[in-house]
């Protein structure tokens, strides 16, 4: 018989498996578009938040600044993203999706919706709401802990 702690460990392992699997599938799917190493996730967030700064993007994705910088540079190099100038603050260089980035977004969003549908297949609407609520709480707890470690 499994104990409570063992069940929780398996739940966290399941979260990791979901994250890795969806990342691998997305990387394979968008490799033909030169979007690798989770660049498609960054592009989605930039598209959804026009004018986001690189620091805000790193915070939103919970990655370190150097990882975010490398990924943004590659997105710029492949013409998916551009840096703008901020008239009020010359130090800020907000990020926006280019025409190429905007053109591929519907495919990225369709992938996200498809993965969500696969992942929640067989769950009732109520179960989906409970899952969303519980995962939100777990994510907030982990994020709060992470902030105490920095």
CSV table of C-alpha atoms in Angstrom, one decimal:
chain,number,residue,atom,x,y,z
A,1,UNK,CA,0.0,0.0,0.0
A,2,UNK,CA,1.4,3.4,-1.0
A,3,UNK,CA,1.7,6.1,1.7
A,4,UNK,CA,0.6,9.7,1.4
A,5,UNK,CA,4.1,11.0,0.7
A,6,UNK,CA,4.7,8.5,-2.0
A,7,UNK,CA,1.4,9.5,-3.7
A,8,UNK,CA,2.4,13.1,-3.6
A,9,UNK,CA,5.9,12.3,-5.0
A,10,UNK,CA,4.2,10.5,-7.9
A,11,UNK,CA,1.9,13.5,-8.5
A,12,UNK,CA,4.9,15.8,-8.8
A,13,UNK,CA,6.6,13.3,-11.1
A,14,UNK,CA,3.5,13.4,-13.2
A,15,UNK,CA,3.6,17.2,-13.4
A,16,UNK,CA,7.3,16.9,-14.6
A,17,UNK,CA,6.3,14.2,-17.1
A,18,UNK,CA,3.6,16.4,-18.5
A,19,UNK,CA,5.9,19.4,-18.8
A,20,UNK,CA,8.7,17.4,-20.5
A,21,UNK,CA,6.4,15.5,-22.9
A,22,UNK,CA,4.5,18.6,-24.1
A,23,UNK,CA,7.9,20.4,-24.5
A,24,UNK,CA,9.3,17.5,-26.6
A,25,UNK,CA,6.2,17.3,-28.7
A,26,UNK,CA,6.2,21.0,-29.3
A,27,UNK,CA,9.9,21.2,-30.1
A,28,UNK,CA,9.5,18.4,-32.7
A,29,UNK,CA,6.4,19.9,-34.2
A,30,UNK,CA,7.9,23.4,-34.6
A,31,UNK,CA,11.5,22.3,-35.5
A,32,UNK,CA,10.6,22.8,-39.2
A,33,UNK,CA,10.0,26.5,-38.4
A,34,UNK,CA,13.4,26.9,-36.6
A,35,UNK,CA,11.6,27.0,-33.2
A,36,UNK,CA,13.6,24.8,-30.9
A,37,UNK,CA,14.4,24.5,-27.2
A,38,UNK,CA,11.0,25.8,-26.2
A,39,UNK,CA,11.3,29.0,-28.3
A,40,UNK,CA,7.7,28.5,-29.3
A,41,UNK,CA,6.6,29.1,-25.6
A,42,UNK,CA,8.6,32.4,-25.5
A,43,UNK,CA,7.0,33.5,-28.8
A,44,UNK,CA,3.5,32.8,-27.6
A,45,UNK,CA,4.1,34.9,-24.4
A,46,UNK,CA,5.6,37.8,-26.5
A,47,UNK,CA,2.6,37.6,-28.9
A,48,UNK,CA,0.1,37.6,-26.0
A,49,UNK,CA,1.9,40.4,-24.2
A,50,UNK,CA,3.0,42.9,-26.8
A,51,UNK,CA,5.7,45.2,-25.4
A,52,UNK,CA,6.7,42.8,-22.7
A,53,UNK,CA,10.3,43.4,-21.5
A,54,UNK,CA,12.8,40.7,-21.4
A,55,UNK,CA,12.9,40.8,-17.6
A,56,UNK,CA,9.1,40.5,-17.4
A,57,UNK,CA,9.2,37.6,-19.9
A,58,UNK,CA,11.9,35.8,-17.8
A,59,UNK,CA,9.8,36.3,-14.7
A,60,UNK,CA,6.6,35.1,-16.4
A,61,UNK,CA,8.3,31.9,-17.7
A,62,UNK,CA,10.3,31.4,-14.4
A,63,UNK,CA,13.6,31.2,-16.2
A,64,UNK,CA,16.9,32.9,-15.5
A,65,UNK,CA,17.7,36.1,-17.4
A,66,UNK,CA,20.6,34.6,-19.4
A,67,UNK,CA,18.4,31.7,-20.7
A,68,UNK,CA,15.8,34.2,-21.7
A,69,UNK,CA,18.3,36.5,-23.4
A,70,UNK,CA,19.7,33.6,-25.5
A,71,UNK,CA,16.2,32.5,-26.5
A,72,UNK,CA,15.1,36.0,-27.4
A,73,UNK,CA,18.3,36.5,-29.5
A,74,UNK,CA,17.5,33.4,-31.5
A,75,UNK,CA,13.9,34.5,-32.0
A,76,UNK,CA,15.2,37.9,-33.3
A,77,UNK,CA,17.7,36.1,-35.5
A,78,UNK,CA,15.0,34.0,-37.1
A,79,UNK,CA,12.8,37.1,-37.5
A,80,UNK,CA,10.0,36.0,-35.1
A,81,UNK,CA,10.5,38.8,-32.6
A,82,UNK,CA,11.8,42.4,-32.7
A,83,UNK,CA,12.9,44.8,-30.0
A,84,UNK,CA,11.2,48.2,-30.0
A,85,UNK,CA,12.4,51.5,-28.6
A,86,UNK,CA,10.6,53.0,-25.6
A,87,UNK,CA,10.3,56.8,-26.0
A,88,UNK,CA,9.9,57.3,-22.2
A,89,UNK,CA,12.8,55.1,-21.1
A,90,UNK,CA,15.6,54.5,-23.6
A,91,UNK,CA,16.9,51.6,-21.5
A,92,UNK,CA,13.7,49.6,-22.0
A,93,UNK,CA,13.6,47.5,-25.2
A,94,UNK,CA,10.1,46.0,-25.3
A,95,UNK,CA,9.6,42.9,-27.4
A,96,UNK,CA,6.9,42.4,-30.0
A,97,UNK,CA,6.1,39.6,-32.5
A,98,UNK,CA,7.0,40.4,-36.1
A,99,UNK,CA,4.8,39.6,-39.0
A,100,UNK,CA,6.4,36.1,-39.2
A,101,UNK,CA,5.8,35.6,-35.5
A,102,UNK,CA,2.2,36.8,-35.7
A,103,UNK,CA,1.6,34.5,-38.7
A,104,UNK,CA,2.7,31.3,-36.8
A,105,UNK,CA,0.8,32.2,-33.6
A,106,UNK,CA,-2.5,30.5,-34.6
A,107,UNK,CA,-0.6,27.2,-35.1
A,108,UNK,CA,1.1,27.6,-31.7
A,109,UNK,CA,-2.3,28.3,-30.1
A,110,UNK,CA,-3.9,25.4,-31.8
A,111,UNK,CA,-1.1,23.1,-30.5
A,112,UNK,CA,-1.6,24.4,-27.0
A,113,UNK,CA,-5.4,23.8,-27.2
A,114,UNK,CA,-4.8,20.3,-28.7
A,115,UNK,CA,-2.5,19.3,-25.8
A,116,UNK,CA,-4.9,20.7,-23.3
A,117,UNK,CA,-7.7,18.6,-24.9
A,118,UNK,CA,-5.6,15.5,-24.8
A,119,UNK,CA,-4.5,16.1,-21.3
A,120,UNK,CA,-8.0,16.7,-19.9
A,121,UNK,CA,-9.7,14.0,-22.0
A,122,UNK,CA,-12.2,12.1,-19.9
A,123,UNK,CA,-12.4,14.8,-17.2
A,124,UNK,CA,-15.7,16.4,-16.5
A,125,UNK,CA,-16.0,20.2,-16.5
A,126,UNK,CA,-16.0,20.1,-12.7
A,127,UNK,CA,-12.9,18.0,-12.6
A,128,UNK,CA,-11.2,20.4,-14.9
A,129,UNK,CA,-12.0,23.3,-12.6
A,130,UNK,CA,-10.7,21.4,-9.6
A,131,UNK,CA,-7.5,20.5,-11.4
A,132,UNK,CA,-7.0,24.1,-12.5
A,133,UNK,CA,-7.5,25.3,-8.9
A,134,UNK,CA,-5.3,22.7,-7.3
A,135,UNK,CA,-2.5,23.1,-9.8
A,136,UNK,CA,-2.7,26.9,-9.3
A,137,UNK,CA,-2.3,26.5,-5.6
A,138,UNK,CA,0.7,24.1,-6.0
A,139,UNK,CA,2.3,26.5,-8.5
A,140,UNK,CA,1.8,29.5,-6.1
A,141,UNK,CA,3.3,27.5,-3.2
A,142,UNK,CA,6.4,26.5,-5.2
A,143,UNK,CA,6.8,30.0,-6.6
A,144,UNK,CA,6.6,31.5,-3.1
A,145,UNK,CA,9.2,29.1,-1.9
A,146,UNK,CA,11.4,29.9,-4.9
A,147,UNK,CA,11.2,33.6,-4.1
A,148,UNK,CA,12.5,32.9,-0.5
A,149,UNK,CA,15.5,31.1,-2.0
A,150,UNK,CA,16.7,33.9,-4.3
